[in-house]
Tab-separated table of C-alpha atoms in Angstrom:
chain	number	residue	atom	x	y	z
A	1	MET	CA	-117.482	98.587	-19.129
A	2	SER	CA	-115.211	95.496	-20.616
A	3	GLY	CA	-113.933	97.558	-23.499
A	4	THR	CA	-112.868	100.132	-21.025
A	5	LEU	CA	-111.652	97.678	-18.339
A	6	GLY	CA	-109.431	95.948	-21.253
A	7	THR	CA	-108.144	99.235	-22.060
A	8	ALA	CA	-107.692	99.908	-18.551
A	9	LEU	CA	-105.446	96.383	-17.611
A	10	ARG	CA	-103.595	96.870	-21.198
A	11	VAL	CA	-102.741	100.551	-19.700
A	12	GLU	CA	-101.904	99.463	-16.205
A	13	VAL	CA	-99.871	96.400	-16.934
A	14	LEU	CA	-97.227	98.206	-19.089
A	15	ALA	CA	-97.103	100.889	-16.520
A	16	TRP	CA	-96.852	98.068	-13.826
A	17	ARG	CA	-94.165	96.708	-15.959
A	18	ARG	CA	-92.189	99.657	-16.103
A	19	SER	CA	-92.305	100.632	-12.744
A	20	THR	CA	-89.024	100.803	-10.453
A	21	VAL	CA	-91.080	99.413	-7.405
A	22	ARG	CA	-91.890	96.212	-9.392
A	23	ARG	CA	-88.462	95.942	-10.744
A	24	VAL	CA	-86.824	95.974	-7.149
A	25	ALA	CA	-89.559	94.227	-5.505
A	26	THR	CA	-90.153	91.022	-7.777
A	27	PRO	CA	-86.451	89.734	-6.972
A	28	LEU	CA	-86.567	90.221	-3.528
A	29	LEU	CA	-90.011	88.539	-3.087
A	30	VAL	CA	-89.145	85.201	-5.397
A	31	GLY	CA	-85.625	85.130	-4.612
A	32	LEU	CA	-85.082	86.005	-0.838
A	33	VAL	CA	-88.413	84.336	0.242
A	34	PRO	CA	-87.079	80.440	-1.166
A	35	LEU	CA	-83.325	81.204	0.559
A	36	ALA	CA	-84.615	82.482	3.722
A	37	SER	CA	-87.271	79.490	3.889
A	38	VAL	CA	-84.438	76.719	3.149
A	39	GLY	CA	-81.557	78.808	4.974
A	40	MET	CA	-83.247	79.618	8.453
A	41	THR	CA	-84.286	75.769	8.655
A	42	ALA	CA	-80.621	74.574	7.530
A	43	LEU	CA	-79.435	77.226	10.635
A	44	ALA	CA	-81.915	75.709	13.171
A	45	ARG	CA	-80.873	72.186	11.974
A	46	ALA	CA	-77.005	72.687	12.229
A	47	GLY	CA	-77.445	74.586	15.928
A	48	ALA	CA	-75.514	77.559	14.309
A	49	VAL	CA	-77.637	80.398	15.834
A	50	ALA	CA	-77.108	81.049	19.331
A	51	GLY	CA	-78.684	83.484	21.741
A	52	PRO	CA	-82.087	84.702	21.501
A	53	GLY	CA	-82.431	84.114	17.613
A	54	ALA	CA	-81.802	80.248	18.533
A	55	ALA	CA	-85.397	80.492	20.439
A	56	LYS	CA	-86.861	81.575	17.371
A	57	LEU	CA	-85.998	79.153	15.243
A	58	ALA	CA	-86.445	76.627	17.871
A	59	ASP	CA	-89.360	75.307	15.684
A	60	TYR	CA	-87.431	74.854	12.442
A	61	ALA	CA	-85.245	72.335	14.023
A	62	VAL	CA	-87.168	69.264	14.129
A	63	GLY	CA	-89.861	67.698	12.104
A	64	PRO	CA	-89.704	66.584	8.438
A	65	LEU	CA	-87.318	68.797	6.625
A	66	ALA	CA	-89.319	69.480	3.408
A	67	GLY	CA	-92.442	70.284	5.420
A	68	THR	CA	-90.533	72.813	7.519
A	69	HIS	CA	-89.002	74.354	4.602
A	70	LEU	CA	-92.838	74.732	3.285
A	71	ALA	CA	-93.769	76.366	6.471
A	72	VAL	CA	-91.388	78.686	7.250
A	73	CYS	CA	-91.929	79.746	3.475
A	74	GLY	CA	-95.473	80.433	4.156
A	75	GLN	CA	-95.051	82.089	7.443
A	76	VAL	CA	-92.497	84.603	5.141
A	77	LEU	CA	-94.687	85.201	2.736
A	78	SER	CA	-97.334	85.990	5.191
A	79	VAL	CA	-95.398	89.134	5.882
A	80	ALA	CA	-93.378	89.860	3.044
A	81	LEU	CA	-96.457	89.715	0.025
A	82	LEU	CA	-98.095	92.507	2.632
A	83	VAL	CA	-95.575	94.446	2.925
A	84	GLY	CA	-94.497	94.023	-0.785
A	85	ALA	CA	-98.185	94.733	-2.076
A	86	GLY	CA	-98.481	97.397	0.356
A	87	PHE	CA	-95.583	99.075	-0.995
A	88	ALA	CA	-96.320	99.018	-4.732
A	89	LEU	CA	-100.234	100.028	-3.977
A	90	ALA	CA	-98.952	102.734	-1.884
A	91	ALA	CA	-96.521	103.602	-4.714
A	92	ALA	CA	-99.337	103.098	-7.446
A	93	PHE	CA	-102.371	105.136	-5.885
A	94	GLY	CA	-100.240	107.406	-4.170
A	95	GLN	CA	-97.858	108.904	-6.340
A	96	PRO	CA	-100.132	110.126	-9.069
A	97	LEU	CA	-101.979	112.084	-6.344
A	98	ALA	CA	-99.232	113.331	-4.869
A	99	ASP	CA	-97.212	114.602	-8.005
A	100	GLY	CA	-100.324	115.618	-9.420
A	101	ARG	CA	-100.622	112.793	-12.769
A	102	ALA	CA	-104.141	111.945	-11.301
A	103	GLY	CA	-105.490	115.046	-12.286
A	104	ALA	CA	-104.906	114.008	-15.717
A	105	LEU	CA	-106.913	110.951	-15.686
A	106	PHE	CA	-110.292	113.178	-15.332
A	107	GLY	CA	-112.035	113.476	-18.580
A	108	LEU	CA	-110.917	110.487	-20.450
A	109	ALA	CA	-113.124	107.752	-21.953
A	110	THR	CA	-111.648	105.008	-19.659
A	111	PRO	CA	-112.890	106.355	-16.278
A	112	ARG	CA	-110.831	106.837	-13.262
A	113	GLY	CA	-112.695	104.012	-11.258
A	114	THR	CA	-111.954	101.500	-14.269
A	115	LEU	CA	-108.425	102.588	-13.999
A	116	ALA	CA	-108.458	102.177	-10.204
A	117	LEU	CA	-109.864	98.781	-11.214
A	118	ALA	CA	-107.231	97.620	-13.028
A	119	ARG	CA	-104.673	98.972	-10.976
A	120	CYS	CA	-105.532	97.142	-8.366
A	121	VAL	CA	-106.245	93.841	-10.050
A	122	VAL	CA	-102.789	94.387	-11.850
A	123	VAL	CA	-100.808	94.379	-8.449
A	124	LEU	CA	-102.430	91.961	-6.968
A	125	GLY	CA	-101.861	89.506	-10.266
A	126	TRP	CA	-98.245	90.225	-10.092
A	127	ALA	CA	-98.243	89.402	-6.349
A	128	ALA	CA	-100.208	86.294	-6.861
A	129	ALA	CA	-97.064	85.422	-9.202
A	130	CYS	CA	-94.679	86.462	-7.133
A	131	ALA	CA	-96.428	83.958	-4.195
A	132	ALA	CA	-96.352	81.129	-7.085
A	133	ALA	CA	-92.920	81.423	-8.192
A	134	ALA	CA	-91.452	82.069	-4.320
A	135	VAL	CA	-93.514	78.729	-3.025
A	136	GLY	CA	-92.157	77.116	-6.471
A	137	LEU	CA	-88.807	78.103	-6.093
A	138	THR	CA	-88.963	76.805	-2.754
A	139	VAL	CA	-90.580	73.392	-3.119
A	140	GLY	CA	-87.587	73.157	-5.961
A	141	LEU	CA	-84.771	73.800	-3.306
A	142	SER	CA	-86.632	72.169	-0.548
A	143	ALA	CA	-87.086	68.985	-2.826
A	144	ALA	CA	-82.994	68.697	-3.800
A	145	ALA	CA	-82.264	69.450	-0.200
A	146	THR	CA	-84.687	66.181	0.882
A	147	ALA	CA	-82.913	64.043	-1.730
A	148	ALA	CA	-79.424	65.020	-0.358
A	149	ALA	CA	-80.803	64.021	3.215
A	150	GLY	CA	-82.227	60.866	2.498
A	151	GLU	CA	-85.675	62.083	3.304
A	152	ALA	CA	-88.641	62.005	0.800
A	153	PHE	CA	-90.498	65.111	-0.109
A	154	GLY	CA	-94.145	63.943	1.050
A	155	PRO	CA	-97.847	64.761	1.294
A	156	ASP	CA	-97.119	67.179	4.104
A	157	ALA	CA	-94.994	68.837	2.538
A	158	TRP	CA	-97.387	69.591	-0.678
A	159	ALA	CA	-100.097	70.297	2.187
A	160	ALA	CA	-97.574	73.303	3.386
A	161	ALA	CA	-96.395	74.355	0.063
A	162	GLY	CA	-100.414	74.913	-0.726
A	163	ARG	CA	-100.934	76.478	2.541
A	164	ALA	CA	-98.050	78.905	2.165
A	165	LEU	CA	-99.390	79.718	-1.486
A	166	VAL	CA	-103.004	80.624	0.262
A	167	ALA	CA	-101.486	82.459	3.123
A	168	GLY	CA	-99.384	84.432	0.205
A	169	LEU	CA	-102.483	85.153	-1.611
A	170	LEU	CA	-104.508	86.034	1.612
A	171	ALA	CA	-101.380	88.589	2.329
A	172	ALA	CA	-101.391	90.337	-0.929
A	173	GLY	CA	-104.948	90.630	-0.398
A	174	LEU	CA	-104.838	92.210	2.828
A	175	ALA	CA	-102.253	94.844	1.058
A	176	VAL	CA	-105.786	96.768	-0.750
A	177	PRO	CA	-106.713	98.712	1.647
A	178	PHE	CA	-103.667	100.542	1.765
A	179	ALA	CA	-104.464	101.612	-1.995
A	180	ALA	CA	-107.237	103.136	0.005
A	181	VAL	CA	-104.967	104.642	2.579
A	182	ALA	CA	-103.070	106.163	-0.268
A	183	THR	CA	-105.960	107.521	-1.789
A	184	VAL	CA	-106.972	109.689	1.287
A	185	THR	CA	-103.624	110.500	2.072
A	186	ARG	CA	-102.386	111.204	-1.130
A	187	SER	CA	-98.937	110.148	0.360
A	188	PRO	CA	-97.531	107.235	-0.570
A	189	LEU	CA	-94.987	107.992	2.261
A	190	ALA	CA	-97.871	108.158	4.818
A	191	THR	CA	-99.384	104.845	2.947
A	192	VAL	CA	-95.731	103.053	3.865
A	193	GLY	CA	-96.275	104.797	7.347
A	194	ALA	CA	-99.769	103.348	8.002
A	195	LEU	CA	-98.659	99.761	6.817
A	196	ILE	CA	-95.830	99.244	9.049
A	197	GLY	CA	-98.345	100.766	12.159
A	198	THR	CA	-100.522	98.010	11.001
A	199	VAL	CA	-97.758	95.569	11.160
A	200	ALA	CA	-96.864	96.545	14.437
A	201	LEU	CA	-100.826	96.684	15.719
A	202	THR	CA	-101.044	93.391	14.455
A	203	GLN	CA	-98.002	91.480	16.883
A	204	LEU	CA	-99.725	93.602	19.593
A	205	VAL	CA	-103.174	92.140	18.990
A	206	VAL	CA	-101.370	88.291	18.352
A	207	VAL	CA	-99.751	89.235	22.292
A	208	VAL	CA	-103.394	89.726	23.815
A	209	GLY	CA	-104.664	86.735	22.023
A	210	ALA	CA	-107.018	87.649	19.518
A	211	GLY	CA	-105.199	87.140	16.377
A	212	ALA	CA	-106.955	84.177	15.243
A	213	TRP	CA	-109.636	86.379	14.310
A	214	PHE	CA	-107.849	89.628	13.192
A	215	PRO	CA	-107.650	89.609	9.473
A	216	TYR	CA	-103.733	91.066	9.396
A	217	ALA	CA	-102.727	88.181	11.431
A	218	VAL	CA	-104.603	85.330	10.153
A	219	PRO	CA	-102.153	84.084	7.292
A	220	SER	CA	-99.202	84.167	9.601
A	221	LEU	CA	-100.616	82.309	12.639
A	222	TRP	CA	-102.522	79.787	10.283
A	223	THR	CA	-99.012	78.987	8.840
A	224	GLY	CA	-97.549	77.980	12.044
A	225	THR	CA	-95.923	81.355	13.329
A	226	GLY	CA	-97.416	81.153	16.782
A	227	GLY	CA	-97.180	77.493	17.133
A	228	PRO	CA	-99.145	74.681	15.952
A	229	ASP	CA	-101.944	75.709	18.693
A	230	ALA	CA	-102.112	78.980	17.412
A	231	ALA	CA	-102.752	77.464	13.788
A	232	ALA	CA	-105.412	75.174	15.014
A	233	ALA	CA	-107.290	77.753	16.104
A	234	VAL	CA	-107.386	80.197	13.075
A	235	SER	CA	-110.961	78.680	11.976
A	236	PRO	CA	-112.311	78.249	8.149
A	237	ALA	CA	-114.291	81.337	9.091
A	238	ALA	CA	-111.624	83.551	9.683
A	239	LEU	CA	-109.638	82.416	6.379
A	240	TRP	CA	-112.864	83.642	4.617
A	241	LEU	CA	-112.992	86.801	6.628
A	242	THR	CA	-109.794	87.538	5.733
A	243	ALA	CA	-110.158	86.843	1.911
A	244	ALA	CA	-112.830	89.067	1.731
A	245	VAL	CA	-110.951	91.913	2.820
A	246	ALA	CA	-109.081	92.288	-0.886
A	247	PRO	CA	-112.503	92.611	-2.746
A	248	VAL	CA	-114.211	95.000	-0.089
A	249	ALA	CA	-111.143	97.187	-0.262
A	250	THR	CA	-111.027	97.290	-3.752
A	251	ALA	CA	-114.591	98.147	-4.500
A	252	ALA	CA	-113.870	100.989	-2.045
A	253	VAL	CA	-111.114	102.108	-3.524
A	254	VAL	CA	-112.693	102.156	-6.877
A	255	GLN	CA	-115.685	104.255	-5.494
A	256	GLN	CA	-112.918	106.474	-4.209
A	257	TRP	CA	-111.535	106.890	-7.606
A	258	ARG	CA	-114.566	107.794	-9.357
A	259	ARG	CA	-115.805	110.509	-6.662
A	260	LEU	CA	-112.167	111.687	-6.376
A	261	THR	CA	-112.089	115.850	-6.469
A	262	ASP	CA	-109.862	118.801	-5.630
A	263	VAL	CA	-107.170	117.309	-7.557
B	1	MET	CA	-123.365	125.134	-28.988
B	2	THR	CA	-120.795	126.654	-26.652
B	3	ALA	CA	-118.421	124.128	-26.235
B	4	LEU	CA	-116.671	124.960	-22.800
B	5	LEU	CA	-118.617	126.682	-20.376
B	6	LEU	CA	-118.205	128.572	-16.828
B	7	ASP	CA	-121.076	130.103	-15.282
B	8	ALA	CA	-120.890	131.885	-12.030
B	9	VAL	CA	-118.611	129.685	-10.824
B	10	ARG	CA	-117.613	130.295	-7.267
B	11	HIS	CA	-115.034	128.493	-4.868
B	12	ALA	CA	-113.007	129.144	-2.098
B	13	PHE	CA	-110.087	127.312	-0.502
B	14	GLY	CA	-110.479	127.199	3.394
B	15	GLY	CA	-111.851	130.800	3.459
B	16	ARG	CA	-109.894	132.376	0.799
B	17	PRO	CA	-111.737	133.236	-2.381
B	18	ALA	CA	-110.618	131.792	-5.335
B	19	LEU	CA	-113.290	132.387	-7.725
B	20	THR	CA	-115.897	134.727	-7.310
B	21	GLY	CA	-118.609	134.327	-9.964
B	22	LEU	CA	-116.371	133.559	-13.077
B	23	SER	CA	-117.755	133.240	-16.229
B	24	LEU	CA	-116.512	131.998	-19.770
B	25	HIS	CA	-117.550	130.480	-22.824
B	26	VAL	CA	-115.496	129.342	-25.920
B	27	ASP	CA	-117.804	128.425	-28.752
B	28	PRO	CA	-116.278	125.907	-31.689
B	29	GLY	CA	-113.535	126.909	-33.731
B	30	GLU	CA	-112.487	129.619	-31.419
B	31	VAL	CA	-109.455	130.225	-29.501
B	32	VAL	CA	-109.869	131.735	-26.330
B	33	ALA	CA	-106.839	133.024	-24.132
B	34	LEU	CA	-107.474	133.337	-20.178
B	35	VAL	CA	-104.918	135.696	-18.962
B	36	GLY	CA	-104.401	137.563	-15.206
B	37	LEU	CA	-101.656	137.549	-12.549
B	38	ASN	CA	-100.558	134.985	-10.432
B	39	GLY	CA	-103.326	133.773	-8.018
B	40	ALA	CA	-106.133	135.335	-10.364
B	41	GLY	CA	-108.018	132.062	-10.605
B	42	LYS	CA	-107.169	131.188	-14.058
B	43	THR	CA	-105.871	127.568	-12.946
B	44	THR	CA	-108.830	127.030	-10.805
B	45	ALA	CA	-111.154	127.728	-13.255
B	46	LEU	CA	-109.645	125.467	-15.483
B	47	ARG	CA	-109.891	122.789	-12.851
B	48	VAL	CA	-113.356	123.041	-12.470
B	49	LEU	CA	-113.840	123.300	-16.539
B	50	THR	CA	-112.169	119.646	-16.567
B	51	GLY	CA	-114.222	118.037	-13.529
B	52	ARG	CA	-111.076	118.326	-10.803
B	53	LEU	CA	-112.521	120.763	-8.802
B	54	ARG	CA	-115.968	120.663	-7.641
B	55	PRO	CA	-117.077	124.203	-7.493
B	56	ALA	CA	-119.113	125.585	-4.455
B	57	SER	CA	-121.598	126.769	-6.446
B	58	GLY	CA	-122.036	127.639	-10.496
B	59	THR	CA	-122.207	125.825	-13.262
B	60	ALA	CA	-119.277	123.944	-15.595
B	61	ARG	CA	-120.215	122.459	-19.047
B	62	VAL	CA	-117.923	120.246	-21.530
B	63	LEU	CA	-119.721	119.693	-25.005
B	64	GLY	CA	-122.887	120.115	-22.697
B	65	ARG	CA	-122.016	117.716	-20.281
B	66	ASP	CA	-120.941	117.999	-16.523
B	67	PRO	CA	-117.308	117.628	-16.857
B	68	GLY	CA	-117.246	115.961	-13.150
B	69	ALA	CA	-119.147	112.970	-15.026
B	70	LEU	CA	-118.185	112.901	-18.673
B	71	ASP	CA	-119.657	110.080	-20.768
B	72	ALA	CA	-117.477	108.254	-22.811
B	73	VAL	CA	-118.556	109.440	-25.939
B	74	THR	CA	-118.081	112.781	-24.732
B	75	ALA	CA	-114.752	112.520	-23.117
B	76	ARG	CA	-113.671	111.147	-26.602
B	77	ARG	CA	-113.867	114.339	-28.151
B	78	PHE	CA	-112.106	116.367	-24.765
B	79	GLY	CA	-108.606	117.104	-24.164
B	80	HIS	CA	-106.813	119.382	-21.601
B	81	VAL	CA	-103.145	119.620	-19.814
B	82	VAL	CA	-103.938	121.622	-16.558
B	83	GLY	CA	-100.472	121.174	-14.330
B	84	THR	CA	-99.145	117.546	-14.567
B	85	PRO	CA	-99.949	115.986	-17.730
B	86	LEU	CA	-100.604	112.516	-18.896
B	87	VAL	CA	-97.732	111.349	-18.801
B	88	SER	CA	-95.975	108.509	-17.129
B	89	PRO	CA	-92.360	108.814	-16.293
B	90	ASP	CA	-91.267	105.203	-16.621
B	91	LEU	CA	-92.549	105.151	-19.991
B	92	THR	CA	-90.718	105.773	-23.226
B	93	VAL	CA	-92.408	108.817	-25.266
B	94	THR	CA	-93.825	105.955	-27.655
B	95	GLU	CA	-95.717	104.052	-24.903
B	96	ASN	CA	-96.663	107.410	-23.656
B	97	VAL	CA	-98.302	108.573	-26.287
B	98	ARG	CA	-100.184	105.186	-27.446
B	99	VAL	CA	-101.364	104.828	-24.189
B	100	ALA	CA	-103.139	108.113	-24.152
B	101	ALA	CA	-104.268	107.265	-27.420
B	102	LEU	CA	-106.248	104.043	-25.847
B	103	LEU	CA	-107.313	106.214	-22.655
B	104	HIS	CA	-108.542	108.757	-24.970
B	105	GLY	CA	-110.539	105.975	-26.671
B	106	LEU	CA	-109.049	105.683	-29.967
B	107	PRO	CA	-109.802	102.241	-31.511
B	108	ALA	CA	-106.733	100.137	-31.242
B	109	ARG	CA	-106.312	100.298	-35.751
B	110	ARG	CA	-105.965	104.021	-35.098
B	111	VAL	CA	-103.591	104.456	-32.354
B	112	GLY	CA	-100.593	103.953	-34.538
B	113	ALA	CA	-101.421	106.008	-37.137
B	114	ALA	CA	-102.467	109.027	-34.703
B	115	SER	CA	-99.259	108.637	-32.426
B	116	ALA	CA	-97.132	108.881	-35.262
B	117	ALA	CA	-99.102	111.805	-36.714
B	118	VAL	CA	-98.734	113.761	-33.327
B	119	VAL	CA	-95.299	112.660	-32.690
B	120	ASP	CA	-94.427	114.285	-35.689
B	121	ALA	CA	-96.738	117.468	-35.244
B	122	LEU	CA	-94.738	118.132	-32.387
B	123	ASP	CA	-91.525	116.950	-33.507
B	124	LEU	CA	-90.930	114.191	-30.891
B	125	GLY	CA	-89.084	111.871	-33.651
B	126	PRO	CA	-85.673	111.675	-31.892
B	127	TRP	CA	-87.206	110.790	-28.422
B	128	THR	CA	-89.271	108.120	-29.472
B	129	GLY	CA	-87.491	105.786	-27.457
B	130	ALA	CA	-85.983	107.880	-24.617
B	131	ARG	CA	-88.144	107.420	-21.054
B	132	ALA	CA	-90.054	110.608	-20.253
B	133	ARG	CA	-88.381	110.972	-17.151
B	134	THR	CA	-85.056	111.627	-19.036
B	135	LEU	CA	-86.564	114.706	-21.217
B	136	SER	CA	-85.744	118.104	-21.041
B	137	LEU	CA	-88.902	120.244	-19.409
B	138	GLY	CA	-89.613	121.548	-23.326
B	139	ASN	CA	-89.539	118.022	-24.632
B	140	ALA	CA	-91.679	116.783	-21.750
B	141	GLN	CA	-93.797	119.738	-22.077
B	142	ARG	CA	-94.517	119.006	-25.757
B	143	LEU	CA	-95.177	115.269	-24.959
B	144	GLY	CA	-97.881	116.368	-22.669
B	145	ILE	CA	-99.653	118.484	-25.447
B	146	ALA	CA	-99.122	115.522	-27.530
B	147	CYS	CA	-101.000	113.116	-25.309
B	148	ALA	CA	-103.850	115.994	-24.518
B	149	VAL	CA	-104.722	116.459	-28.447
B	150	LEU	CA	-103.209	113.194	-30.605
B	151	HIS	CA	-107.292	112.082	-30.911
B	152	ARG	CA	-108.228	115.697	-31.967
B	153	PRO	CA	-110.767	116.842	-29.552
B	154	ALA	CA	-113.147	118.977	-30.081
B	155	ALA	CA	-112.509	120.674	-27.016
B	156	LEU	CA	-109.440	121.730	-25.789
B	157	VAL	CA	-108.152	122.847	-22.497
B	158	LEU	CA	-104.352	123.950	-21.837
B	159	ASP	CA	-102.844	125.631	-19.176
B	160	GLU	CA	-99.649	127.612	-19.851
B	161	PRO	CA	-99.068	125.283	-22.925
B	162	THR	CA	-95.702	127.049	-23.334
B	163	SER	CA	-94.116	128.323	-20.433
B	164	ALA	CA	-91.207	125.658	-20.755
B	165	LEU	CA	-90.821	126.086	-24.297
B	166	ASP	CA	-88.031	127.022	-26.995
B	167	PRO	CA	-89.259	129.713	-29.650
B	168	ARG	CA	-89.293	126.406	-32.293
B	169	GLY	CA	-91.523	124.978	-29.565
B	170	VAL	CA	-93.832	127.758	-28.986
B	171	VAL	CA	-94.204	127.828	-33.005
B	172	LEU	CA	-95.055	124.201	-33.074
B	173	VAL	CA	-97.889	124.516	-30.248
B	174	ARG	CA	-98.932	127.981	-31.574
B	175	GLY	CA	-99.661	126.081	-35.199
B	176	LEU	CA	-101.363	122.845	-33.363
B	177	VAL	CA	-103.772	124.860	-31.755
B	178	ARG	CA	-104.447	126.862	-34.780
B	179	SER	CA	-105.031	123.457	-36.796
B	180	LEU	CA	-107.461	122.210	-34.072
B	181	ALA	CA	-109.467	125.253	-34.195
B	182	ASP	CA	-109.352	125.553	-37.812
B	183	ASP	CA	-110.913	122.090	-37.709
B	184	GLY	CA	-113.941	123.586	-35.413
B	185	ALA	CA	-112.240	122.919	-31.709
B	186	ALA	CA	-112.875	124.912	-29.293
B	187	VAL	CA	-109.807	126.142	-27.295
B	188	LEU	CA	-108.786	128.011	-23.888
B	189	VAL	CA	-105.783	128.578	-23.073
B	190	SER	CA	-104.294	130.308	-20.513
B	191	SER	CA	-100.945	132.168	-20.108
B	192	HIS	CA	-98.688	134.865	-19.165
B	193	HIS	CA	-97.678	135.629	-22.302
B	194	LEU	CA	-99.861	138.243	-23.470
B	195	ASP	CA	-97.472	138.703	-26.751
B	196	GLU	CA	-97.824	134.971	-27.447
B	197	VAL	CA	-101.798	134.694	-26.950
B	198	ALA	CA	-102.031	137.741	-29.106
B	199	ARG	CA	-100.830	135.484	-31.984
B	200	VAL	CA	-103.136	132.867	-31.535
B	201	ALA	CA	-106.584	133.765	-29.823
B	202	ASP	CA	-109.400	134.906	-31.021
B	203	ARG	CA	-110.182	136.613	-27.790
B	204	VAL	CA	-108.379	137.733	-24.284
B	205	VAL	CA	-110.211	137.552	-21.484
B	206	VAL	CA	-108.608	138.899	-18.717
B	207	VAL	CA	-109.571	137.109	-15.506
B	208	HIS	CA	-108.970	139.130	-11.865
B	209	ALA	CA	-109.556	138.510	-8.289
B	210	GLY	CA	-111.439	134.764	-9.339
B	211	ARG	CA	-113.949	136.943	-12.016
B	212	VAL	CA	-113.744	138.126	-15.849
B	213	VAL	CA	-113.159	141.737	-15.626
B	214	GLY	CA	-113.047	142.063	-19.806
B	215	GLU	CA	-111.611	141.045	-22.372
B	216	LEU	CA	-108.615	142.830	-24.890
B	217	GLU	CA	-108.571	142.729	-28.877
B	218	PRO	CA	-105.427	140.844	-29.541
B	219	GLY	CA	-104.141	142.751	-32.124
B	220	GLY	CA	-102.418	146.183	-31.584
B	221	THR	CA	-99.216	146.528	-29.922
B	222	ASP	CA	-100.114	147.813	-26.310
B	223	LEU	CA	-101.880	144.806	-25.262
B	224	GLU	CA	-99.665	144.937	-21.981
B	225	ARG	CA	-100.737	148.481	-20.823
B	226	ARG	CA	-104.598	147.468	-22.181
B	227	PHE	CA	-104.216	144.705	-19.268
B	228	PHE	CA	-102.795	146.691	-16.374
B	229	GLY	CA	-105.380	149.325	-16.990
B	230	MET	CA	-108.121	147.010	-16.647
B	231	VAL	CA	-106.391	145.218	-13.755
B	232	LEU	CA	-106.275	148.484	-12.137
B	233	ASP	CA	-109.736	149.568	-12.695
B	234	ALA	CA	-111.062	146.318	-11.644
B	235	ASP	CA	-109.324	146.886	-8.389
B	236	THR	CA	-110.219	150.653	-8.093
B	237	ALA	CA	-114.064	149.438	-8.535
B	238	ASP	CA	-113.298	147.195	-5.758
B	239	ALA	CA	-111.750	149.508	-3.532
B	240	ALA	CA	-114.571	151.774	-3.992
B	241	GLY	CA	-117.035	149.121	-3.467
B	242	THR	CA	-115.336	148.037	-0.156
B	243	ALA	CA	-115.026	151.820	0.789
B	244	ALA	CA	-118.990	152.352	0.145
């Protein structure tokens, strides 16, 4: 298994490095998240946004500057990593089934289940690297902004950075079930539809007050999207439940690809 | 031992019969051509033989093993192109061939030499740095075949391997298939081109209505007439059976 997994990882890393989805998504995740974090905080504090947008940004207008930057970073990452990794997995698993390339993966010395495992690992590794880079860049921008404002980049900011990183990792892990959806539907577009539907469903679950236990709402609520009270309502058990989605879904996807037929 | 075997295989798609008790075998060192009209069941049979489709009943074997659950040792001796090949459009020709070598289980130290040999054999040298998505249909087909044979399989299944090739490409693939068989490989090729299969095959198996209805001698000049005669006889026999 270890030999074939090594081969599968090598092959999947190369395939992912060359993929168009990676080339498009990486700069968006790594570049836009820090800019959004610092930019939205700056807009809120400058009072430059009027109307409904101002109400949305009101929480960013107060509190320590660096801590706010990193809290916004966590909130944006909670959605951006889910969507980014979800699109990536929709393409990586759905496209070969849609265009027939998956059929060529039968009868190989490297089993399909091992290739599916490697594909999940590579996309999650890429998503984790994007999350780390986005948080790192936000820390850098925030440190520069707080220094310019004469404020300190204190322990609360570092804590928020850690929370943003964990939220990003959790969000990326929540994308793995969409690899299973892509395998069932054999369509990247249908998978993206399911992803968008899940994001919409999450909004409804939060509105009715059940978000603290709904894995797709947990990272966002935990980083303060619903306010401090909603963040405090997210228990460690809910965080562990959310973290468990990725390994359980990965095991399911591996099993799906082992049993794949009619390709 | 028979290297490729289908025995009494039956399958239907949504109630429409695709295979109705198809049986065939290919022995080591033999090239067998599978010919038939569109919808005769050729590709479905090859999908069963490559493990991509579990038949409703019947037996499929590749080198004595169930193709749906090939162990790594057997898989290293098997190659196939049925439909879309083992080619990623985002990778270059060289990268695709090297990836195929790794996935077929070649040791890392042999990947370079095996890749270079197959690129040379299929005359893909001028395109080694080109992304697969930029290749012409014919070059893409040659790349797909390269990715299926670079490990010199003992059992090989090819579906319409020359459908997009120019005459030179046809000669290259024909030579490659013949050399593999001469080395002891069992090769099963499906094709619509009767003249082409007559040149490469040791046996020509006619598939019609989901089953084998006979075999044709590859030699001679009237292969087409004999093929249609066999298909007509099968239809006539089926009609008589239905009427009775």
